mmCIF file of N, CA and C in Angstrom:
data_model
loop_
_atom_site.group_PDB
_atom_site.id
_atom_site.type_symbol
_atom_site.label_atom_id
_atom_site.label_comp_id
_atom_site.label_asym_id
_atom_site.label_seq_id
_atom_site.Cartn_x
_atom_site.Cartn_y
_atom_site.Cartn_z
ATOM 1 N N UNK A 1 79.702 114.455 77.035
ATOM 2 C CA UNK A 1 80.283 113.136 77.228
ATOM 3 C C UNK A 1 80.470 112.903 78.722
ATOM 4 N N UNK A 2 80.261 111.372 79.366
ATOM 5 C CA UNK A 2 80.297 111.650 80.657
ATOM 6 C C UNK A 2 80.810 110.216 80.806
ATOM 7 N N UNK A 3 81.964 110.304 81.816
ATOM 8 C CA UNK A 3 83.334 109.113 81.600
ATOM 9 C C UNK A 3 83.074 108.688 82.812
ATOM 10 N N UNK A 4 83.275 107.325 83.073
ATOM 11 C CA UNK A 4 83.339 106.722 84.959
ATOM 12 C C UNK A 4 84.505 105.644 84.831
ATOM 13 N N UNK A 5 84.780 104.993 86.078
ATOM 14 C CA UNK A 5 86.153 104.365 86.509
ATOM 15 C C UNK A 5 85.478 103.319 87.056
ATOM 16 N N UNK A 6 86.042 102.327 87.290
ATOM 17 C CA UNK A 6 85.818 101.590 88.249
ATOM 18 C C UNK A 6 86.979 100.591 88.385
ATOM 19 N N UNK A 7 87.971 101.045 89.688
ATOM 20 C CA UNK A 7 89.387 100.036 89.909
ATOM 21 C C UNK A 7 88.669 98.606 90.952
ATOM 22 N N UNK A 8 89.084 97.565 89.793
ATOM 23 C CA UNK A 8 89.020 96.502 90.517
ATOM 24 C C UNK A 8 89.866 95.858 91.599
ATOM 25 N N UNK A 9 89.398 94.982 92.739
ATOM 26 C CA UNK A 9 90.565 94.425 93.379
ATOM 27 C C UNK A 9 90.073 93.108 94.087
ATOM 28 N N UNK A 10 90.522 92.496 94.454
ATOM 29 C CA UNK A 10 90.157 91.247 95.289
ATOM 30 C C UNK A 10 91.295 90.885 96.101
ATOM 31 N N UNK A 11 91.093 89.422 97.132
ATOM 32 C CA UNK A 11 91.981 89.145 97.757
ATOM 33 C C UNK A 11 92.620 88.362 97.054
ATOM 34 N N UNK A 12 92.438 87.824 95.797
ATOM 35 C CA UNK A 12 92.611 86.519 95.389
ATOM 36 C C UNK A 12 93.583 87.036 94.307
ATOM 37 N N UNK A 13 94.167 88.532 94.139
ATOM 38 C CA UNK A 13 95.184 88.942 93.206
ATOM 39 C C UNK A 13 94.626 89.379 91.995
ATOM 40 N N UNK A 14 93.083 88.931 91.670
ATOM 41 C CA UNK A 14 92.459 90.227 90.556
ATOM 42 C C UNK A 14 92.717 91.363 90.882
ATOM 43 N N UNK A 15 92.989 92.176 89.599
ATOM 44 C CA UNK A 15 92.747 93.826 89.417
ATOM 45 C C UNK A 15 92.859 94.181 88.515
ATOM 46 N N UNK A 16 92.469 95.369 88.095
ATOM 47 C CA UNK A 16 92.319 96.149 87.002
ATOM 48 C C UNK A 16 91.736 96.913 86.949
ATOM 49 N N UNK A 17 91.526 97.597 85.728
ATOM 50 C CA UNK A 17 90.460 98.673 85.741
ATOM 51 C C UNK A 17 89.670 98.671 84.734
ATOM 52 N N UNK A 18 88.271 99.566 84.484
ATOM 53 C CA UNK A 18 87.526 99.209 83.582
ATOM 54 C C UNK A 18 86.625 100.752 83.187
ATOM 55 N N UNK A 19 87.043 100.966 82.224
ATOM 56 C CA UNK A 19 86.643 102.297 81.936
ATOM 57 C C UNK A 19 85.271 102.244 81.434
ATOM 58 N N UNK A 20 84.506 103.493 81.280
ATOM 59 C CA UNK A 20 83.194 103.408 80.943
ATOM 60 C C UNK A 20 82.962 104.814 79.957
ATOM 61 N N UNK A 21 82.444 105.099 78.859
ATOM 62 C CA UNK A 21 82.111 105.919 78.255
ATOM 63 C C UNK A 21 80.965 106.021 77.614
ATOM 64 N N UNK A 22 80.036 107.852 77.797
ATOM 65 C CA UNK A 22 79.305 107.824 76.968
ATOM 66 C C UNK A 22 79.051 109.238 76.734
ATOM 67 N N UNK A 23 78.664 108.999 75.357
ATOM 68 C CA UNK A 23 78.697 110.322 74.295
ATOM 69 C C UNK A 23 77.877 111.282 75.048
ATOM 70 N N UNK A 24 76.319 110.768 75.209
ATOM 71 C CA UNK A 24 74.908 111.688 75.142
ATOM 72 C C UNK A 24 74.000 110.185 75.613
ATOM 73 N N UNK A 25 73.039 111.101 75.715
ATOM 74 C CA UNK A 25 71.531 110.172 77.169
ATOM 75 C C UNK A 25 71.236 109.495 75.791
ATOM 76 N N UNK A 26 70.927 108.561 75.495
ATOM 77 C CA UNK A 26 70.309 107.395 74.569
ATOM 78 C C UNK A 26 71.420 106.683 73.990
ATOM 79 N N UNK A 27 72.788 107.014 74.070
ATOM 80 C CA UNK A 27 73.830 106.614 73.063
ATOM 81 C C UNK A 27 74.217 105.369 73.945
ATOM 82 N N UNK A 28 74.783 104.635 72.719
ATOM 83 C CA UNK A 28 76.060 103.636 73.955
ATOM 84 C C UNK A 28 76.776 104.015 74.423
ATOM 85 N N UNK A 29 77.132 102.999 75.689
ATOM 86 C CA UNK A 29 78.169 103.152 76.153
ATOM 87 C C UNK A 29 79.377 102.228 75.775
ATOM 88 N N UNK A 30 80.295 102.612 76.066
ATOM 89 C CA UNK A 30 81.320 101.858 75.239
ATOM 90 C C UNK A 30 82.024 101.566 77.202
ATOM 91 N N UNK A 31 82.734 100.183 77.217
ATOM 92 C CA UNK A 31 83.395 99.463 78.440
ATOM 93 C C UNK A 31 84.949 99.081 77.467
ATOM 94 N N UNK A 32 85.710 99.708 78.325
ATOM 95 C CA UNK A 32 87.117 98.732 78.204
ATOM 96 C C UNK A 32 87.985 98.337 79.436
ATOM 97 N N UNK A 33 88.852 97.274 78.911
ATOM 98 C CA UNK A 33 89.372 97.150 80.490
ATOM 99 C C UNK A 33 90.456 96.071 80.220
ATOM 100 N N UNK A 34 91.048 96.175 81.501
ATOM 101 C CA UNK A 34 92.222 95.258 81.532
ATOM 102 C C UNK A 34 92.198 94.460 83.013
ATOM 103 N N UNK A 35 92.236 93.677 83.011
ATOM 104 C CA UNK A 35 92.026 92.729 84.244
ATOM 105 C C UNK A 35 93.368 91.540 84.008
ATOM 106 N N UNK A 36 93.801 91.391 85.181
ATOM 107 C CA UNK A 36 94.573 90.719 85.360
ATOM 108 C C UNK A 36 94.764 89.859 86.697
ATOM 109 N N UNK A 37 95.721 88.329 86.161
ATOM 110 C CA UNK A 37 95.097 87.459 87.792
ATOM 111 C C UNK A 37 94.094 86.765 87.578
ATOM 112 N N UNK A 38 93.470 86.800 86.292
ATOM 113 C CA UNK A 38 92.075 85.596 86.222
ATOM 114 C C UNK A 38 92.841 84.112 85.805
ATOM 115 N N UNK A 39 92.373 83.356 86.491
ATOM 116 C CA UNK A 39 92.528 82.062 85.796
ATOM 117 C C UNK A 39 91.899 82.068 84.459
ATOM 118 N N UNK A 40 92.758 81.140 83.453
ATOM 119 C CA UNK A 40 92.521 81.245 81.954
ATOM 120 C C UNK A 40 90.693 80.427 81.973
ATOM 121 N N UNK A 41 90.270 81.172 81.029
ATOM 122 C CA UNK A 41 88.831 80.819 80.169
ATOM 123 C C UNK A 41 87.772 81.931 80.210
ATOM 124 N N UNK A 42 87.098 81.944 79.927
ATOM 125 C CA UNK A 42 85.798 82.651 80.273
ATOM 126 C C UNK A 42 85.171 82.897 81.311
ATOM 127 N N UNK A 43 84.922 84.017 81.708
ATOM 128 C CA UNK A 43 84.458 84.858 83.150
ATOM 129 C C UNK A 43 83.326 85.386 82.803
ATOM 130 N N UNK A 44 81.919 85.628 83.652
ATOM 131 C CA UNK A 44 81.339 86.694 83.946
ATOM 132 C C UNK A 44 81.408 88.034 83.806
ATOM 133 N N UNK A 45 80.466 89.048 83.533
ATOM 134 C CA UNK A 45 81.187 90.212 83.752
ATOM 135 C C UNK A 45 79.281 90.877 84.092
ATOM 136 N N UNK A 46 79.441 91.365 85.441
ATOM 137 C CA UNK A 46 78.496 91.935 85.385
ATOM 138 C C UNK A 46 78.331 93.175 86.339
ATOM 139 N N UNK A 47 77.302 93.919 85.934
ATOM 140 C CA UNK A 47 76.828 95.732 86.925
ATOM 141 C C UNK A 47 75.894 95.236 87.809
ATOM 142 N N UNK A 48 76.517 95.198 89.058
ATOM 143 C CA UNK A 48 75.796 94.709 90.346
ATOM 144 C C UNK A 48 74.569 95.741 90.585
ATOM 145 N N UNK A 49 73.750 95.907 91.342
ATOM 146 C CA UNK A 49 73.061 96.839 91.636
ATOM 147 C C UNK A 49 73.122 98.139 92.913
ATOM 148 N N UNK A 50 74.108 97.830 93.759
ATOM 149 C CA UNK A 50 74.912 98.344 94.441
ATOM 150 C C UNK A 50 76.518 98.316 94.904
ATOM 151 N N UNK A 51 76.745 99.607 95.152
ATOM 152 C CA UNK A 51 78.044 99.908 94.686
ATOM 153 C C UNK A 51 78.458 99.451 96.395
ATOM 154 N N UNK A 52 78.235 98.580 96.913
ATOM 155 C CA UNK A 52 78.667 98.755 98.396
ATOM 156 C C UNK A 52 79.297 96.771 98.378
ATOM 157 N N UNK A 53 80.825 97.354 98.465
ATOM 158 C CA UNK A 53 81.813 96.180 98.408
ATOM 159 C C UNK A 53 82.282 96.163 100.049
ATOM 160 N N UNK A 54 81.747 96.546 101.074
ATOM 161 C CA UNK A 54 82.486 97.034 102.396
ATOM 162 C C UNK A 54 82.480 95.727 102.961
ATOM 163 N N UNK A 55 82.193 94.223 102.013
ATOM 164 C CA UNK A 55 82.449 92.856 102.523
ATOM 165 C C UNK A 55 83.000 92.227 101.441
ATOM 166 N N UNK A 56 83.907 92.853 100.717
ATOM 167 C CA UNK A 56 84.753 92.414 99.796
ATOM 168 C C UNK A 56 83.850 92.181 98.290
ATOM 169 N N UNK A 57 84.211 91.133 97.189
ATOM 170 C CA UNK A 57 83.411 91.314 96.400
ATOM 171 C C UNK A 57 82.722 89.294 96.513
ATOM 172 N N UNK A 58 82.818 88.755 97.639
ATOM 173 C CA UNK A 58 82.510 87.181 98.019
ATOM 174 C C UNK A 58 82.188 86.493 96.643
ATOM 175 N N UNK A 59 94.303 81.397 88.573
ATOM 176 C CA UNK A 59 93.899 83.118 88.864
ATOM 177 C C UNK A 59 95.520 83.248 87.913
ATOM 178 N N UNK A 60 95.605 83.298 87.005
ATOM 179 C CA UNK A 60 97.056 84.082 86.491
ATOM 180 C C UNK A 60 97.046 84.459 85.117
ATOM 181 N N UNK A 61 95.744 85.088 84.533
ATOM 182 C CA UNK A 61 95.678 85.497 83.018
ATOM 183 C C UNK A 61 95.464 86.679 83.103
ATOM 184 N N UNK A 62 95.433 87.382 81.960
ATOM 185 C CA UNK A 62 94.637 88.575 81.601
ATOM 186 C C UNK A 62 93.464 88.789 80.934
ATOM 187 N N UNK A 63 92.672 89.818 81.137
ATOM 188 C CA UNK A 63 91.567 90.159 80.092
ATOM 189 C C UNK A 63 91.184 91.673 79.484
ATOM 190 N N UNK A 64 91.816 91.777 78.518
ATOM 191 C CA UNK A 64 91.525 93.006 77.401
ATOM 192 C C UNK A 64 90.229 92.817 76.767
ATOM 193 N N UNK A 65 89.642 93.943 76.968
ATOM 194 C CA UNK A 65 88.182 94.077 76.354
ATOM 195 C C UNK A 65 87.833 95.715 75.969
ATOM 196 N N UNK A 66 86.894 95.578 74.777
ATOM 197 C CA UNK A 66 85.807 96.714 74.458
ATOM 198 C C UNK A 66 84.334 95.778 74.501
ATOM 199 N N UNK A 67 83.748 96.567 75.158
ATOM 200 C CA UNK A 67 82.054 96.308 75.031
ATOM 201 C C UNK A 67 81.234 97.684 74.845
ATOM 202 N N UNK A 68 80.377 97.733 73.327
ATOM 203 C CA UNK A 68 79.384 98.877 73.191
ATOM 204 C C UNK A 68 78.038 98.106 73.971
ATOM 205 N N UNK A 69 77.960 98.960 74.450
ATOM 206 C CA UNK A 69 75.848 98.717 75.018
ATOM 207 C C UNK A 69 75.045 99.873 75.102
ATOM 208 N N UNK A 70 73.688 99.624 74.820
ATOM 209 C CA UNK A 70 73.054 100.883 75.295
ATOM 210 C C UNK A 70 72.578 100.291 76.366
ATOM 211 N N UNK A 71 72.776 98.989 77.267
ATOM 212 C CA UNK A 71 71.815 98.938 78.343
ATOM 213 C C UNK A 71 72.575 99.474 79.845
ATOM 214 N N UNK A 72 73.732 99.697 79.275
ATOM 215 C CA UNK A 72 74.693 100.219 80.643
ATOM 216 C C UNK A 72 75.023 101.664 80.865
ATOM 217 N N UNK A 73 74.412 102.349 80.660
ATOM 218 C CA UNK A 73 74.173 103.928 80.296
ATOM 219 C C UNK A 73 74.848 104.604 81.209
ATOM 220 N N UNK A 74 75.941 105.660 81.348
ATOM 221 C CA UNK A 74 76.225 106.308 82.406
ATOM 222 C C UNK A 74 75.360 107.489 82.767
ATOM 223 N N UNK A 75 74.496 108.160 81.946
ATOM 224 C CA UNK A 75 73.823 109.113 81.661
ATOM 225 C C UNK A 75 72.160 108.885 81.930
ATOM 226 N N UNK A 76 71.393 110.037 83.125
ATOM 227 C CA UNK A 76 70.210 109.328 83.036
ATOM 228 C C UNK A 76 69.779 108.287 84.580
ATOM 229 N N UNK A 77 68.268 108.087 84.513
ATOM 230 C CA UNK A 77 67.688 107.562 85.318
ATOM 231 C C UNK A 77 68.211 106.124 85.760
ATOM 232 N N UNK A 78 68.206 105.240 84.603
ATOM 233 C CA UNK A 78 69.118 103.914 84.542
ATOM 234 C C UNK A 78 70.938 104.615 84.695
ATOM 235 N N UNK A 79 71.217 104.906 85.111
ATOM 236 C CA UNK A 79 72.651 104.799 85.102
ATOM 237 C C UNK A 79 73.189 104.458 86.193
ATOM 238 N N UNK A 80 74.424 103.591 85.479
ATOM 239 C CA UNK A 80 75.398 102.728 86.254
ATOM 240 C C UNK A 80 76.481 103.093 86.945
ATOM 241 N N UNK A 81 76.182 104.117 87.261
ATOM 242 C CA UNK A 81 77.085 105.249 87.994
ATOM 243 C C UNK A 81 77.073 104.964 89.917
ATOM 244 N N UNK A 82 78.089 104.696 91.135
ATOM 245 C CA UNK A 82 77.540 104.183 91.944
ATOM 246 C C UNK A 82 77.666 102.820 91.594
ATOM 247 N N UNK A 83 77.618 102.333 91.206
ATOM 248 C CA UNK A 83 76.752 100.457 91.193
ATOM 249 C C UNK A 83 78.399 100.010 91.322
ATOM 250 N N UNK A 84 77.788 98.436 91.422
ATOM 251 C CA UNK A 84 79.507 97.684 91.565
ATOM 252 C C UNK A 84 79.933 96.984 90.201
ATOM 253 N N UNK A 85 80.809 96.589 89.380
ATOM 254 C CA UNK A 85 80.877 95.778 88.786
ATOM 255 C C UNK A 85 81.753 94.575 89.053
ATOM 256 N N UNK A 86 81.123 93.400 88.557
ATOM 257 C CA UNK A 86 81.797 91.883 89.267
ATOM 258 C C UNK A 86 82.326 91.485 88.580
ATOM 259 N N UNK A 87 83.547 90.614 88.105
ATOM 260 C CA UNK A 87 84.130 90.155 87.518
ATOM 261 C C UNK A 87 84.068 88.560 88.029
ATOM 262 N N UNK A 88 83.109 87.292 87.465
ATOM 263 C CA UNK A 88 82.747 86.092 87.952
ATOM 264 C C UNK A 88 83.941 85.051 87.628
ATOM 265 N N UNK A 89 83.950 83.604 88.648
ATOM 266 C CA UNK A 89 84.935 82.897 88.227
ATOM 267 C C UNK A 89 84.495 82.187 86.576
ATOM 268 N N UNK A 90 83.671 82.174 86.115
ATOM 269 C CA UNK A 90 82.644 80.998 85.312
ATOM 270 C C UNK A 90 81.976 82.310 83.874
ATOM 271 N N UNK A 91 81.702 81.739 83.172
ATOM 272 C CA UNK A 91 81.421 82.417 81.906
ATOM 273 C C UNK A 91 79.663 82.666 82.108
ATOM 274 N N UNK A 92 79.026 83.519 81.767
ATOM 275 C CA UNK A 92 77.478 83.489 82.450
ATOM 276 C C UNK A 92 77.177 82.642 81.365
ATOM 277 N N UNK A 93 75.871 82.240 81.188
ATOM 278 C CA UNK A 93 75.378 81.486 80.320
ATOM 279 C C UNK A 93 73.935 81.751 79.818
ATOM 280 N N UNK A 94 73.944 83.189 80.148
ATOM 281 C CA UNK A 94 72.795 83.625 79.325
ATOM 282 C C UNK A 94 71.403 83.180 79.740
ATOM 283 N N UNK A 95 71.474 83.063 81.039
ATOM 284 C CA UNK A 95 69.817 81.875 81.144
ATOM 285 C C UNK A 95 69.562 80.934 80.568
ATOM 286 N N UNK A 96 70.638 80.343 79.550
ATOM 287 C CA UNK A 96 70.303 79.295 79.040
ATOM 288 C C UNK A 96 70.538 77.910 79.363
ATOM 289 N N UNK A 97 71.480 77.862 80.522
ATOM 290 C CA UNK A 97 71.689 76.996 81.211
ATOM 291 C C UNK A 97 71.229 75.859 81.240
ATOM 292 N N UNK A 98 70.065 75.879 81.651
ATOM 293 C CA UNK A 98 69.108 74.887 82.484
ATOM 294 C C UNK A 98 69.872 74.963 83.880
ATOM 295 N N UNK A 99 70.393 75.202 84.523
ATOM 296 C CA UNK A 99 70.693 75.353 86.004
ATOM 297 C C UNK A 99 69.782 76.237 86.700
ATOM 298 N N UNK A 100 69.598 76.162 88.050
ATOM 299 C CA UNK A 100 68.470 76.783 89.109
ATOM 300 C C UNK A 100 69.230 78.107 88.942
ATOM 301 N N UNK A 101 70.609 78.503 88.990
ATOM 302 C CA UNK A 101 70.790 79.588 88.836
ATOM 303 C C UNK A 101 71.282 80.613 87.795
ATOM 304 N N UNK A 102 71.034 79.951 86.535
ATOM 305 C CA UNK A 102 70.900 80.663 84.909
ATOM 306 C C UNK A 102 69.568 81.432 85.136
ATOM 307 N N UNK A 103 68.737 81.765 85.171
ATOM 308 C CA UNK A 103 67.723 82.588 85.157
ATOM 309 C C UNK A 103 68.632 83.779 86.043
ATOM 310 N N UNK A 104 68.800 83.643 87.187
ATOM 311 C CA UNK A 104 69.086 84.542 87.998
ATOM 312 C C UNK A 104 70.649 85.335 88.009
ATOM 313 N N UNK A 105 71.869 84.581 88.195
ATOM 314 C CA UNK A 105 73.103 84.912 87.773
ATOM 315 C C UNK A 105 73.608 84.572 86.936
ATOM 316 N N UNK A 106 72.681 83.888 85.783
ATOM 317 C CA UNK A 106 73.406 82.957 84.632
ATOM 318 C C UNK A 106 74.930 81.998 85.148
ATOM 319 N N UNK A 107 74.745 82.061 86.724
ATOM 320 C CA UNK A 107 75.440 80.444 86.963
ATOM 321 C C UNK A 107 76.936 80.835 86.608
ATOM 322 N N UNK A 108 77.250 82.443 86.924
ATOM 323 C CA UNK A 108 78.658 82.552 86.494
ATOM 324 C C UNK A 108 79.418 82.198 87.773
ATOM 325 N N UNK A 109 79.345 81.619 88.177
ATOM 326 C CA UNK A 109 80.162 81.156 89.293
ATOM 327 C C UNK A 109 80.522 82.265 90.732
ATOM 328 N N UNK A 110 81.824 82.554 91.314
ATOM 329 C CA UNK A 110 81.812 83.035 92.724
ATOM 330 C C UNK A 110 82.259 84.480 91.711
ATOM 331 N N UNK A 111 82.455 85.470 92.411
ATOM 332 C CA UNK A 111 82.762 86.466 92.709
ATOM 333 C C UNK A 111 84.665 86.777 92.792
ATOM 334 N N UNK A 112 85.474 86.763 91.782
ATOM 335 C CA UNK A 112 86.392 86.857 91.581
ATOM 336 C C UNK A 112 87.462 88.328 91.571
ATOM 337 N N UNK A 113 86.552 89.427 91.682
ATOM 338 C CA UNK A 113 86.925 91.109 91.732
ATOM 339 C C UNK A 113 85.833 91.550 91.665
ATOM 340 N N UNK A 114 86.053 92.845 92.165
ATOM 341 C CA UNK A 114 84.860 93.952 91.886
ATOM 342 C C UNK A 114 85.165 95.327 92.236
ATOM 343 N N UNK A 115 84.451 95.881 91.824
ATOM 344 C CA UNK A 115 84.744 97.599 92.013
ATOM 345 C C UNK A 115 83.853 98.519 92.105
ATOM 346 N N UNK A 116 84.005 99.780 92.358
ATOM 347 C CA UNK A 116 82.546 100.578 92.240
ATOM 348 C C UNK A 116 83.065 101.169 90.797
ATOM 349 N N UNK A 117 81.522 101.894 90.375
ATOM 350 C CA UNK A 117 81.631 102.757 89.021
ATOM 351 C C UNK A 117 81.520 104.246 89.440
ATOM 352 N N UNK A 118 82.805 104.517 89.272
ATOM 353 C CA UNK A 118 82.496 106.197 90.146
ATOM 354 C C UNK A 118 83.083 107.043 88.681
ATOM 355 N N UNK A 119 82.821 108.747 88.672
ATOM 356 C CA UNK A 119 82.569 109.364 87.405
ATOM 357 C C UNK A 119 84.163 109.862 87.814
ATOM 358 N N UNK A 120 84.693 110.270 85.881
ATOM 359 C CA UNK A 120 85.773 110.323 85.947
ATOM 360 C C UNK A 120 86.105 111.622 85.699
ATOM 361 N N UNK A 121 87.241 112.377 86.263
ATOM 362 C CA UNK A 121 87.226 113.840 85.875
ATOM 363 C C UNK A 121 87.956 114.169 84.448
#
């Protein structure tokens, strides 16, 4: 089994944390988390491709979550281990948008927290 962390923070009073678990190399991973400081509705949630926040990650609810995936693997060539995760102002929209930027960020809006995914002891 191989566990990672990732503490969120921003200037804007997000934080939280967001745990990551996985059994074995092909299995899901399972995400939970608690975030707090979001303005109420639907947010973004996404695994950046680098874990390098050293320019920040560019508001008064909470968010409790579980997410299973196999596409977020801690284990393995694809793994999300290192990388950043973002917490968006705007709900993504799946590419379905029709906006110039649904294909690409699904249009979840700015950058509201973020964190690295580092392994947990």
């Amino acid at each position: 089994m191989v566990k990672a962390v990732a503490v969120l923070s921003s200037s804007e009073g997000v934080s939280g944390t967001i745990f990551f678990t996985q059994e074995a190399e092909g299995a899901p991973t399972t995400v939970t988390g608690d975030v707090s400081g979001l303005k109420p509705g639907l947010h973004g949630f996404h695994v950046h491709a680098l874990g390098d926040t050293t320019n920040g990650c560019m508001s008064t609810g909470t968010a409790k979550f579980t997410i299973v995936d196999k596409q977020i693997p801690l284990i393995g060539a694809q793994s999300i281990v290192g990388r950043a995760v973002v917490v968006h102002a705007e709900p993504d929209d799946l590419g379905k948008g029709g906006h110039e930027l649904s294909k690409s960020t699904g249009n979840a809006g700015g950058r509201v927290a973020c964190g690295i995914i580092g392994l947990q002891g």
